[in-house]
Short mmCIF file of N, CA and C and ligand atoms in Angstrom, two decimals:
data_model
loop_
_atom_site.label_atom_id
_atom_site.label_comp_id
_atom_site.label_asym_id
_atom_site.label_seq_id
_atom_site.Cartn_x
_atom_site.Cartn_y
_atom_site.Cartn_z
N UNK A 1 -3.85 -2.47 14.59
CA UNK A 1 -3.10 -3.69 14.30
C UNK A 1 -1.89 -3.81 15.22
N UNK A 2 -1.72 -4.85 15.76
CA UNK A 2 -0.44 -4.97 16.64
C UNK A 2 0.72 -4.92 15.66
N UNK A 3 0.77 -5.70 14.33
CA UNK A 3 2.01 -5.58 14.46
C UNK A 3 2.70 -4.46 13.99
N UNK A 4 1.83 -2.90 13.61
CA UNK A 4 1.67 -1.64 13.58
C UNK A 4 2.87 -1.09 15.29
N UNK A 5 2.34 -1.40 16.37
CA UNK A 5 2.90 -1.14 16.99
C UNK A 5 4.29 -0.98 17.22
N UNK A 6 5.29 -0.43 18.51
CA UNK A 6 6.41 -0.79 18.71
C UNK A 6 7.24 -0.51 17.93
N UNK A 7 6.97 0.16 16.61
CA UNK A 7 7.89 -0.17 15.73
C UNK A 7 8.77 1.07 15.76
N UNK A 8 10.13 1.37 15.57
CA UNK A 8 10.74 2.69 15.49
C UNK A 8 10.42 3.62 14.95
N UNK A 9 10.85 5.08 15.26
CA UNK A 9 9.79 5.96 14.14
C UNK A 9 10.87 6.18 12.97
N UNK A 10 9.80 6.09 11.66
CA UNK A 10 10.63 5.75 10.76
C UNK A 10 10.94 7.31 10.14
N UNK A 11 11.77 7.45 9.19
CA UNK A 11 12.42 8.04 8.27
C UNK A 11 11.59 9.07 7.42
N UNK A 12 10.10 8.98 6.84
CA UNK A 12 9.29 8.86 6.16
C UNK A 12 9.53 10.90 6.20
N UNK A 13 9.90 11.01 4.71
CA UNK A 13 10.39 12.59 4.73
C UNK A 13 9.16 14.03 4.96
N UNK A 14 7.76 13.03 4.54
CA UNK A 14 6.66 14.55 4.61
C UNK A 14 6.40 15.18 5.63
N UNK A 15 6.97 16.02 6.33
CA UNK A 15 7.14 17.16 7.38
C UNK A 15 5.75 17.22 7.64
N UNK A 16 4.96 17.35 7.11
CA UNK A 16 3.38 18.30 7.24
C UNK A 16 2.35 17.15 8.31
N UNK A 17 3.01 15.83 7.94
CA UNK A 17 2.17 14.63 8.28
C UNK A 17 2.72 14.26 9.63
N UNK A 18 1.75 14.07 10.73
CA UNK A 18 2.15 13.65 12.23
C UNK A 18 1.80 11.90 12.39
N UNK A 19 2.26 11.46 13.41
CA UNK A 19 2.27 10.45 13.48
C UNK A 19 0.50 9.61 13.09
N UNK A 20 -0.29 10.26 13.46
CA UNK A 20 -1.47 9.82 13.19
C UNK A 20 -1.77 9.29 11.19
N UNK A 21 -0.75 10.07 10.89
CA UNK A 21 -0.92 9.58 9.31
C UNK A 21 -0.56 8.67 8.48
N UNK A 22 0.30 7.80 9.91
CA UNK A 22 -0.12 6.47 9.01
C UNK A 22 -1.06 5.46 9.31
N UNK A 23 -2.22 6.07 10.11
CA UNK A 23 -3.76 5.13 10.49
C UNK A 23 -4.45 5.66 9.08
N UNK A 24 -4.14 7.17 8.93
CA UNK A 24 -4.97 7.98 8.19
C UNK A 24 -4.66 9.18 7.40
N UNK A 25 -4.20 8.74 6.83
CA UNK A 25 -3.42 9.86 5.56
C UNK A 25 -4.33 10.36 5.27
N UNK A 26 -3.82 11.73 4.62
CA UNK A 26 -4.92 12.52 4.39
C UNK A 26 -4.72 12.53 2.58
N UNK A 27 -5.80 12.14 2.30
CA UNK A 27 -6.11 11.52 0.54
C UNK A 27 -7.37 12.32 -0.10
N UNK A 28 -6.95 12.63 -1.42
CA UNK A 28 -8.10 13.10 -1.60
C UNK A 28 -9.33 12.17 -2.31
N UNK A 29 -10.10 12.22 -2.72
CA UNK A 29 -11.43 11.44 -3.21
C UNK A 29 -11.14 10.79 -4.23
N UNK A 30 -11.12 9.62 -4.22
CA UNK A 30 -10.98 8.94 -5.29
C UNK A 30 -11.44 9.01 -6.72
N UNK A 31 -10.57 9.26 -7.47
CA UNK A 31 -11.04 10.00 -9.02
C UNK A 31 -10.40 8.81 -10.05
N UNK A 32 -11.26 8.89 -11.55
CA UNK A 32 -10.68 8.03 -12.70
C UNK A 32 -9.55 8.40 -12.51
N UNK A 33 -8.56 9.18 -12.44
CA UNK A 33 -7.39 10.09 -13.03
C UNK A 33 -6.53 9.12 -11.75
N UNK A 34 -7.18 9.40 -10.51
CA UNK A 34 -5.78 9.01 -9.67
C UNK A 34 -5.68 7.24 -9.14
N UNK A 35 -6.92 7.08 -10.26
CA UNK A 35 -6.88 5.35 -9.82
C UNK A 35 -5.68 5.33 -11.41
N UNK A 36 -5.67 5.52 -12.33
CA UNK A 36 -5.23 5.64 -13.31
C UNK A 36 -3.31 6.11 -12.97
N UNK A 37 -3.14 7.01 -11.85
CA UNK A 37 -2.25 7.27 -11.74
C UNK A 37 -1.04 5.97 -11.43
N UNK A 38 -1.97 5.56 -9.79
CA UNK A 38 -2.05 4.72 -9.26
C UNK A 38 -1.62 3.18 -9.35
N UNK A 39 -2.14 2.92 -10.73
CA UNK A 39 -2.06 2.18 -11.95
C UNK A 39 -0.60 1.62 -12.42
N UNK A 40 -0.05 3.41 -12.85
CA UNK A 40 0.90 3.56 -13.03
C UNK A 40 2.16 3.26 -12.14
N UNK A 41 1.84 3.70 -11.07
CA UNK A 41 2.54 3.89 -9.65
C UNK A 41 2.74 1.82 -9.48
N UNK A 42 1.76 1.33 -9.41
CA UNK A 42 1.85 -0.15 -9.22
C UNK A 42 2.53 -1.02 -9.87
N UNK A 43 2.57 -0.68 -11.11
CA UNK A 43 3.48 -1.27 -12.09
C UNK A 43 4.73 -0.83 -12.82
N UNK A 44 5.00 0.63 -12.08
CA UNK A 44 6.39 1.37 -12.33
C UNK A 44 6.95 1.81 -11.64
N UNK A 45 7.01 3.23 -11.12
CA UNK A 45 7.97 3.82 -10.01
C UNK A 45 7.83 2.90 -8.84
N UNK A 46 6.83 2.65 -8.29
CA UNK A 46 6.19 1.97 -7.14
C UNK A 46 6.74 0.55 -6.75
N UNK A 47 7.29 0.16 -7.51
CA UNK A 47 7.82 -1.27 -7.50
C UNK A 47 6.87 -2.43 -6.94
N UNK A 48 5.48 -1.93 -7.38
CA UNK A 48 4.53 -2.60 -6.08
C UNK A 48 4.42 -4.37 -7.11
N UNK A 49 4.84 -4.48 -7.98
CA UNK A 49 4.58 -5.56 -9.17
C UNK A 49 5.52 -6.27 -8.67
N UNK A 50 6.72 -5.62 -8.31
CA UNK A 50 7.84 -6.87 -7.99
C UNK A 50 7.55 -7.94 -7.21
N UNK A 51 6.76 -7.86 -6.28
CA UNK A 51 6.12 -8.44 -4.92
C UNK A 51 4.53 -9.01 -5.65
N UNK A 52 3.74 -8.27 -5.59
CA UNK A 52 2.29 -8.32 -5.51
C UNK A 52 1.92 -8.58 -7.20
N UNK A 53 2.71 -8.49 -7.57
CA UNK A 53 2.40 -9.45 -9.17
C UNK A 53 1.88 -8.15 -10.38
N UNK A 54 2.55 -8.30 -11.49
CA UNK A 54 1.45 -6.98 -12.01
C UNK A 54 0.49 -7.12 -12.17
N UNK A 55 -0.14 -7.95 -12.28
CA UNK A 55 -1.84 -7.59 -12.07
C UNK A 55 -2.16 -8.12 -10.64
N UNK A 56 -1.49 -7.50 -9.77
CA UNK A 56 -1.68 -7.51 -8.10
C UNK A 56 -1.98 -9.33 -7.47
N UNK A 57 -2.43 -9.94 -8.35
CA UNK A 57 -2.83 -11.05 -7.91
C UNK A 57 -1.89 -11.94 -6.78
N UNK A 58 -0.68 -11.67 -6.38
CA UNK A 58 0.29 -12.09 -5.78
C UNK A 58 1.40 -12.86 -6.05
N UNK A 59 2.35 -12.83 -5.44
CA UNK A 59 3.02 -13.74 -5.83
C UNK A 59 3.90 -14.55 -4.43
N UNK A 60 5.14 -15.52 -4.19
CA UNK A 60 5.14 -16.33 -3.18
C UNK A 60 5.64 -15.10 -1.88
N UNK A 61 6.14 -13.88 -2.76
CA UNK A 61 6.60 -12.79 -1.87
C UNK A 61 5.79 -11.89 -0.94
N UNK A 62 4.20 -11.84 -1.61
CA UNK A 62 3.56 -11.08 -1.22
C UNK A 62 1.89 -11.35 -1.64
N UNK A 63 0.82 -10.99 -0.58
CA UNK A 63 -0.24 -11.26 -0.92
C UNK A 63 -1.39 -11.24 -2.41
N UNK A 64 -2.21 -11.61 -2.61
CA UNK A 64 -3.30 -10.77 -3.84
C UNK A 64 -4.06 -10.02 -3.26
N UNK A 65 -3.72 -8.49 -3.76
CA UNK A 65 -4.31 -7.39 -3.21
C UNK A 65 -5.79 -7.25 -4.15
N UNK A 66 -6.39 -8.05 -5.23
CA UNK A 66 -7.20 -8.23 -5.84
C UNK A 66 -8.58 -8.79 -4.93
N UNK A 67 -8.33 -9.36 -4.26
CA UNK A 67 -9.47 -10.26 -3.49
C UNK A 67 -9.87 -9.90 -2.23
N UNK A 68 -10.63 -10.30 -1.61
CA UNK A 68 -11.22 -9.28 -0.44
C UNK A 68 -10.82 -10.23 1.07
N UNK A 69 -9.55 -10.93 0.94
CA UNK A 69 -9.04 -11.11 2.22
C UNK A 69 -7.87 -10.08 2.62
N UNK A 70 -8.02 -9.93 3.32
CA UNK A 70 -6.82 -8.94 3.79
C UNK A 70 -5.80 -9.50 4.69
N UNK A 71 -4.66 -9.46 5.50
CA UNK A 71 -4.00 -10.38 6.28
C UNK A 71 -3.53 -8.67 7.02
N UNK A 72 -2.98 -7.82 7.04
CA UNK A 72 -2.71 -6.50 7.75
C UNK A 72 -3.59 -5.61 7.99
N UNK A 73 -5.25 -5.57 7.26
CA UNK A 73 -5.40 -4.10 7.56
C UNK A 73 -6.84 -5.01 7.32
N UNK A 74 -7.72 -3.77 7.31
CA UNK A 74 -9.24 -3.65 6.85
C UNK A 74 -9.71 -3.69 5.39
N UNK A 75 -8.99 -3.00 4.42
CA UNK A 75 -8.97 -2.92 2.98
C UNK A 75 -9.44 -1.68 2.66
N UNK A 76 -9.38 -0.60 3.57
CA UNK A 76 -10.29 0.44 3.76
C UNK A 76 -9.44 1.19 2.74
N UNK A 77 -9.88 2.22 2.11
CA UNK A 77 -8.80 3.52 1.20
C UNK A 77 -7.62 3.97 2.57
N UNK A 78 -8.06 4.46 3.48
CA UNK A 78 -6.93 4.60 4.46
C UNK A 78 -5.99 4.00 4.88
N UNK A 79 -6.51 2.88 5.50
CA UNK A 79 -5.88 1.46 5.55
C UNK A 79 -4.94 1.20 4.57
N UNK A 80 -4.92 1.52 3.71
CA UNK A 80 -4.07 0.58 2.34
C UNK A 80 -2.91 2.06 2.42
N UNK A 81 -3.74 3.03 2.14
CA UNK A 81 -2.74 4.06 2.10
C UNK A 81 -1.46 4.30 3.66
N UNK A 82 -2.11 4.04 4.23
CA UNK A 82 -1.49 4.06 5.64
C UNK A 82 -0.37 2.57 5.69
N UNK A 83 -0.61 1.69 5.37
CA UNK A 83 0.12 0.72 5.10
C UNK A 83 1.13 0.63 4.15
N UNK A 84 0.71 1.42 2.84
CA UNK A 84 1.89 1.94 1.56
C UNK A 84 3.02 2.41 2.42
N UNK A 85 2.39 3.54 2.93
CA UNK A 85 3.47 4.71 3.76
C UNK A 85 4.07 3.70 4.72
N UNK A 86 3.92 2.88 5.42
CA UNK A 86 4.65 2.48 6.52
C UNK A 86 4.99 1.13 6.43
N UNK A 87 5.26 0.52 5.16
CA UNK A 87 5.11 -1.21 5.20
C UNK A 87 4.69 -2.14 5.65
N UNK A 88 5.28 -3.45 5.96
CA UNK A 88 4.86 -4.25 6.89
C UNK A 88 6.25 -5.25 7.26
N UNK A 89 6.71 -4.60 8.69
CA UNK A 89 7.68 -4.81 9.19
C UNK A 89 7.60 -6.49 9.35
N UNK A 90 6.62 -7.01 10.05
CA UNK A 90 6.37 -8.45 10.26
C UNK A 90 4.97 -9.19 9.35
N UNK A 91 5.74 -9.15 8.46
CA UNK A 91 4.78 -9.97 8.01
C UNK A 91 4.04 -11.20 8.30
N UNK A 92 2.42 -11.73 8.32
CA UNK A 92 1.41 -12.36 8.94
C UNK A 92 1.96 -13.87 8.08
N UNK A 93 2.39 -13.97 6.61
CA UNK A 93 1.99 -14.72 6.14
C UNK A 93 3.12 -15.43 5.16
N UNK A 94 4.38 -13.83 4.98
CA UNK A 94 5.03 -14.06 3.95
C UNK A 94 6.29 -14.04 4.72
N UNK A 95 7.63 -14.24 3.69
CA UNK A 95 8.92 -14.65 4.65
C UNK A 95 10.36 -13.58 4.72
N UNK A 96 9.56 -12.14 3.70
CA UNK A 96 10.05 -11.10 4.22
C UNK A 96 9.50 -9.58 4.26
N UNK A 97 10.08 -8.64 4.95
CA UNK A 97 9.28 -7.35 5.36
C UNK A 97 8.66 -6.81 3.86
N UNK A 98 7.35 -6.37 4.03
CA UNK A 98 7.64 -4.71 2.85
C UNK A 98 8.41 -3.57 3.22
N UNK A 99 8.57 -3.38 2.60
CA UNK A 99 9.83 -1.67 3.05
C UNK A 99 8.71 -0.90 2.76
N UNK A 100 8.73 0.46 3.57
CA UNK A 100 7.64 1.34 3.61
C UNK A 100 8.12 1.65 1.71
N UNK A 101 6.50 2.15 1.50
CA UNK A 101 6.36 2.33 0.07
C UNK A 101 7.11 1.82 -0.91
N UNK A 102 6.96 0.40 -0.34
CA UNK A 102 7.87 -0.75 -1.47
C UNK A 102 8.97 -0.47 -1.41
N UNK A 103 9.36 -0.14 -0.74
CA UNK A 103 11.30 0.40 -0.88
C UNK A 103 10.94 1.92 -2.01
N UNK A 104 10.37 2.26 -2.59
CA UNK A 104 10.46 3.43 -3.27
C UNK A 104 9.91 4.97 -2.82
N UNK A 105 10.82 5.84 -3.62
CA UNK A 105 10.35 7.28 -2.86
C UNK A 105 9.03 7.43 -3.47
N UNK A 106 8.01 7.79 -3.52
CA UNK A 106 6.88 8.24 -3.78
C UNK A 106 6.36 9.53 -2.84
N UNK A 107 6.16 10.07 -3.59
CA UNK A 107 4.79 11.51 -3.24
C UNK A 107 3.69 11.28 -2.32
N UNK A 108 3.41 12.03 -1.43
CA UNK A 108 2.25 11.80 -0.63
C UNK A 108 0.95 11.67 -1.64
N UNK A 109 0.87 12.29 -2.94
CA UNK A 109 0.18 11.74 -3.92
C UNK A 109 0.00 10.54 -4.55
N UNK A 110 1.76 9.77 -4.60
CA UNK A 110 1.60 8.93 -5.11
C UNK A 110 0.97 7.54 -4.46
N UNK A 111 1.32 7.75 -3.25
CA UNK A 111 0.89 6.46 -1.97
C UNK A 111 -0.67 6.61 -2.44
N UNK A 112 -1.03 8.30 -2.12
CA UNK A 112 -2.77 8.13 -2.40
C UNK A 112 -3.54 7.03 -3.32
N UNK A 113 -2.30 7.55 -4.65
CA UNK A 113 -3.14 6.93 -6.26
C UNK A 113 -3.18 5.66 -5.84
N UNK A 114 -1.92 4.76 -5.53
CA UNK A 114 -1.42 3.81 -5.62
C UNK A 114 -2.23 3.33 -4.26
N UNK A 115 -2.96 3.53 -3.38
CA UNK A 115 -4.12 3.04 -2.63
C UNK A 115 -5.27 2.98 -3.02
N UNK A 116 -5.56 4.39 -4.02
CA UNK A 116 -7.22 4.36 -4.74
C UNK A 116 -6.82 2.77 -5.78
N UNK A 117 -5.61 2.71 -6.50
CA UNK A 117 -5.78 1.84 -7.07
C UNK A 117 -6.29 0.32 -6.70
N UNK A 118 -5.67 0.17 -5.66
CA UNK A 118 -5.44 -1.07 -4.75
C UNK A 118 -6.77 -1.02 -4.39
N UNK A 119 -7.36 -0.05 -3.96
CA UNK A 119 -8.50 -0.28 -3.00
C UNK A 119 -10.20 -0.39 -4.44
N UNK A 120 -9.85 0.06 -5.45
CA UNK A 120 -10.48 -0.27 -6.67
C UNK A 120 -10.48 -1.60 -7.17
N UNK A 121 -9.81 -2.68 -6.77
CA UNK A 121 -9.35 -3.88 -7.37
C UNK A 121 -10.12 -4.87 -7.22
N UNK A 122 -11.37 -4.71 -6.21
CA UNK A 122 -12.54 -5.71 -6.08
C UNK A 122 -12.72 -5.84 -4.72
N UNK A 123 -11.28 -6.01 -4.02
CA UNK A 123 -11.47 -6.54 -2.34
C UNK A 123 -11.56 -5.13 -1.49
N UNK A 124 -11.45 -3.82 -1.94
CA UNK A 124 -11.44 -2.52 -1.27
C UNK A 124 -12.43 -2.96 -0.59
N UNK A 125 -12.52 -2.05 0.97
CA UNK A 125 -13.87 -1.70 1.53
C UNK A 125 -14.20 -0.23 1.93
C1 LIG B 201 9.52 -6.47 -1.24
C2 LIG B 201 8.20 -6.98 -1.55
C3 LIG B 201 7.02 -6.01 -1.55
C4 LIG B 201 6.89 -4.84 -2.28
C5 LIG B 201 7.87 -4.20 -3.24
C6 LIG B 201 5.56 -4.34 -1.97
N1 LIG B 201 4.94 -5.17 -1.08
FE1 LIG B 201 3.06 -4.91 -0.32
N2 LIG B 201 3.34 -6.50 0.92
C7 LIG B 201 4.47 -7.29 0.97
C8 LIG B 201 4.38 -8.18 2.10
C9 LIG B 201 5.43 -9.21 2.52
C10 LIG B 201 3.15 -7.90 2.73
C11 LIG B 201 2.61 -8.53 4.03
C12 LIG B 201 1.91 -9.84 3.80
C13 LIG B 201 1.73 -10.61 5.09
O1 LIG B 201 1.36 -10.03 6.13
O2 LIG B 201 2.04 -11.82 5.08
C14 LIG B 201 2.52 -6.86 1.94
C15 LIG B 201 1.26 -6.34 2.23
C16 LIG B 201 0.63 -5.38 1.45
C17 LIG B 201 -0.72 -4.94 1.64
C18 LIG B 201 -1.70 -5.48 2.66
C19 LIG B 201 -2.30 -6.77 2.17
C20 LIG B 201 -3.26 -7.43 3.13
O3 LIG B 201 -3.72 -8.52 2.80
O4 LIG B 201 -3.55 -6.87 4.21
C21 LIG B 201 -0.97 -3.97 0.71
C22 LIG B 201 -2.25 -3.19 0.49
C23 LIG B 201 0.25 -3.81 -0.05
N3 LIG B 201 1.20 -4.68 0.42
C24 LIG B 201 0.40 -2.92 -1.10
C25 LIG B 201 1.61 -2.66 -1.73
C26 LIG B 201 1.83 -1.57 -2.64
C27 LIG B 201 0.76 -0.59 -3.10
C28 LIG B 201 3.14 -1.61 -3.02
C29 LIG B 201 3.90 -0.63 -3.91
C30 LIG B 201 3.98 0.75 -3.39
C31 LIG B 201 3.73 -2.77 -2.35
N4 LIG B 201 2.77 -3.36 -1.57
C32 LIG B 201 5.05 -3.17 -2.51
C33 LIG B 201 5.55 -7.22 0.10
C34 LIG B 201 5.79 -6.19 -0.79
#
């Protein structure tokens, strides 16, 4: 994605993870438990509701992650997770940035859940 590019290297605290991890985080297999986590993550710590609506459907801030258009990525489990972790500096569609992981600290776990979730929602690919 271009507008992936160029961008400064950000802040993002997990030591273990090289730049390649935000094409492709390393996630584990999507389970009831961590779509469930995920869940959680979307509509609480995650702040992902403030924007994307609690039941993801959208709102004027941010897309519906429910449906199978995408405007940043592929919709892939990686894709989404890779996008949690690193926001979206220029947004395609809307009239301001996401802050990497919604503005919130989250766990390299939690980005995972909170992608299995997203990517469970109908429009995943
Ligand atoms: C401050 C508002 C805001 C918050 C909070 C936020 N987002 Fe976003 N999100 C956006 C915007 C803006 C875009 C880019 C839409 C565009 O390109 O026009 C976006 C894009 C996305 C996309 C890609 C959608 C697509 O169609 O390609 C995903 C997936 C996503 N967000 C997931 C999340 C998750 C998960 C969280 C919580 C960790 C979250 N967002 C928190 C504003 C937000």
């Amino acid at each position: 994605m271009g507008s992936m590019t160029g961008q400064p290297a950000d802040t993002e605290p997990t030591p273990k993870v090289g730049a390649a991890a935000a094409a492709a985080p390393e996630c584990p297999k999507i389970t009831q438990a961590l779509v469930d986590l995920g869940h959680r993550v979307f509509t609480g710590s995650g702040n992902c509701y403030a924007c994307h609506g609690s039941n993801a459907h959208g709102t004027a801030l941010a897309p519906n992650l429910a449906d199978s258009t995408w405007l940043d990525i592929d919709g892939s489990y990686a894709a989404i997770a890779g996008l949690v972790r690193a926001g979206v500096p220029h947004p395609k569609k809307h009239p301001a940035p996401m802050p990497a992981m919604g503005g919130a600290q989250l766990s390299a776990e939690q980005v995972c859940a909170v992608a299995a979730y997203v990517h469970g929602l109908g429009g995943g690919r």
